[in-house]
Amino acid sequence: MKSNKLSFLYTLVFILFSTACGNKPQKHSEEQKEELITVIYRFNKAFANSEISVLESMVTNNYSHTNGTYEAIDKEKWFEYLKKRSKEIKAGILTINSYEMNQLKIEFHDNTAITTAKVITSITKNGELSKNEYRVTNIWVYENGAWKRAGFHDGKIQ
């Protein structure tokens, strides 16, 4: 009898904990998924074309940017990098030949989405062609009626 009560109690605690945590991936409508995909591709286009004002409206105030080479930086430091990059593009020092994202996967968690993808880049800097591939993870949040990027991490594919 005591064993049954204990088993019941464990089962009840497990169910309550699972429900309360709410950390299971959420099923969103195809329309919501398409909306986020559109935002992601608009973001990538703005990044490739160095459209800083567009990017400013598409990231959260507490944005965190990390890549495999440097420590994490905040929104302010990332935009300092973007402004420097934009000057190099305007001066002809840097040319973005291509910036392509594929293998995009999306997992929704309430008003948050975690996306993973492969990014393939081709740039010319100071006359030297460079092609790279990266695995990326982005965190998107639905904030004030719009999807905004809250976090980024990449790792170079060797």
PDB file of C-alpha atoms in Angstrom, residues 37 40-41 44 99-107 113-121 132-140 149 151-157:
ATOM      1  CA  ILE A  37      11.633  32.433 -41.926  1.00  0.00           C
ATOM      2  CA  ILE A  40      15.451  35.532 -40.832  1.00  0.00           C
ATOM      3  CA  TYR A  41      16.036  35.995 -44.566  1.00  0.00           C
ATOM      4  CA  ASN A  44      20.509  37.947 -43.465  1.00  0.00           C
ATOM      5  CA  TYR A  99      25.971  35.023 -47.953  1.00  0.00           C
ATOM      6  CA  GLU A 100      23.770  31.932 -48.045  1.00  0.00           C
ATOM      7  CA  MET A 101      21.865  30.150 -45.311  1.00  0.00           C
ATOM      8  CA  ASN A 102      20.541  26.614 -45.715  1.00  0.00           C
ATOM      9  CA  GLN A 103      19.602  23.585 -43.604  1.00  0.00           C
ATOM     10  CA  LEU A 104      17.427  25.889 -41.457  1.00  0.00           C
ATOM     11  CA  LYS A 105      15.663  24.158 -38.553  1.00  0.00           C
ATOM     12  CA  ILE A 106      13.310  25.894 -36.126  1.00  0.00           C
ATOM     13  CA  GLU A 107      12.147  24.821 -32.659  1.00  0.00           C
ATOM     14  CA  ALA A 113      12.472  30.127 -31.269  1.00  0.00           C
ATOM     15  CA  ILE A 114      15.837  28.428 -31.496  1.00  0.00           C
ATOM     16  CA  THR A 115      17.095  28.153 -35.035  1.00  0.00           C
ATOM     17  CA  THR A 116      20.040  26.227 -36.402  1.00  0.00           C
ATOM     18  CA  ALA A 117      21.449  26.405 -39.905  1.00  0.00           C
ATOM     19  CA  LYS A 118      24.503  26.284 -42.116  1.00  0.00           C
ATOM     20  CA  VAL A 119      25.854  29.583 -43.478  1.00  0.00           C
ATOM     21  CA  ILE A 120      28.151  29.688 -46.497  1.00  0.00           C
ATOM     22  CA  THR A 121      30.032  32.911 -47.194  1.00  0.00           C
ATOM     23  CA  ASN A 132      33.840  29.779 -45.298  1.00  0.00           C
ATOM     24  CA  GLU A 133      31.101  27.602 -43.869  1.00  0.00           C
ATOM     25  CA  TYR A 134      29.600  27.945 -40.396  1.00  0.00           C
ATOM     26  CA  ARG A 135      27.088  26.164 -38.197  1.00  0.00           C
ATOM     27  CA  VAL A 136      24.933  28.793 -36.519  1.00  0.00           C
ATOM     28  CA  THR A 137      22.457  28.902 -33.679  1.00  0.00           C
ATOM     29  CA  ASN A 138      20.164  31.882 -33.221  1.00  0.00           C
ATOM     30  CA  ILE A 139      17.677  32.698 -30.496  1.00  0.00           C
ATOM     31  CA  TRP A 140      14.652  34.665 -31.684  1.00  0.00           C
ATOM     32  CA  ARG A 149      17.126  38.144 -32.692  1.00  0.00           C
ATOM     33  CA  GLY A 151      21.321  35.690 -29.437  1.00  0.00           C
ATOM     34  CA  PHE A 152      23.765  34.330 -31.990  1.00  0.00           C
ATOM     35  CA  HIS A 153      26.536  31.771 -31.971  1.00  0.00           C
ATOM     36  CA  ASP A 154      28.555  30.283 -34.807  1.00  0.00           C
ATOM     37  CA  GLY A 155      31.278  27.736 -35.252  1.00  0.00           C
ATOM     38  CA  LYS A 156      33.433  27.476 -38.341  1.00  0.00           C
ATOM     39  CA  ILE A 157      33.207  24.214 -40.257  1.00  0.00           C
TER      40      ILE A 157
END
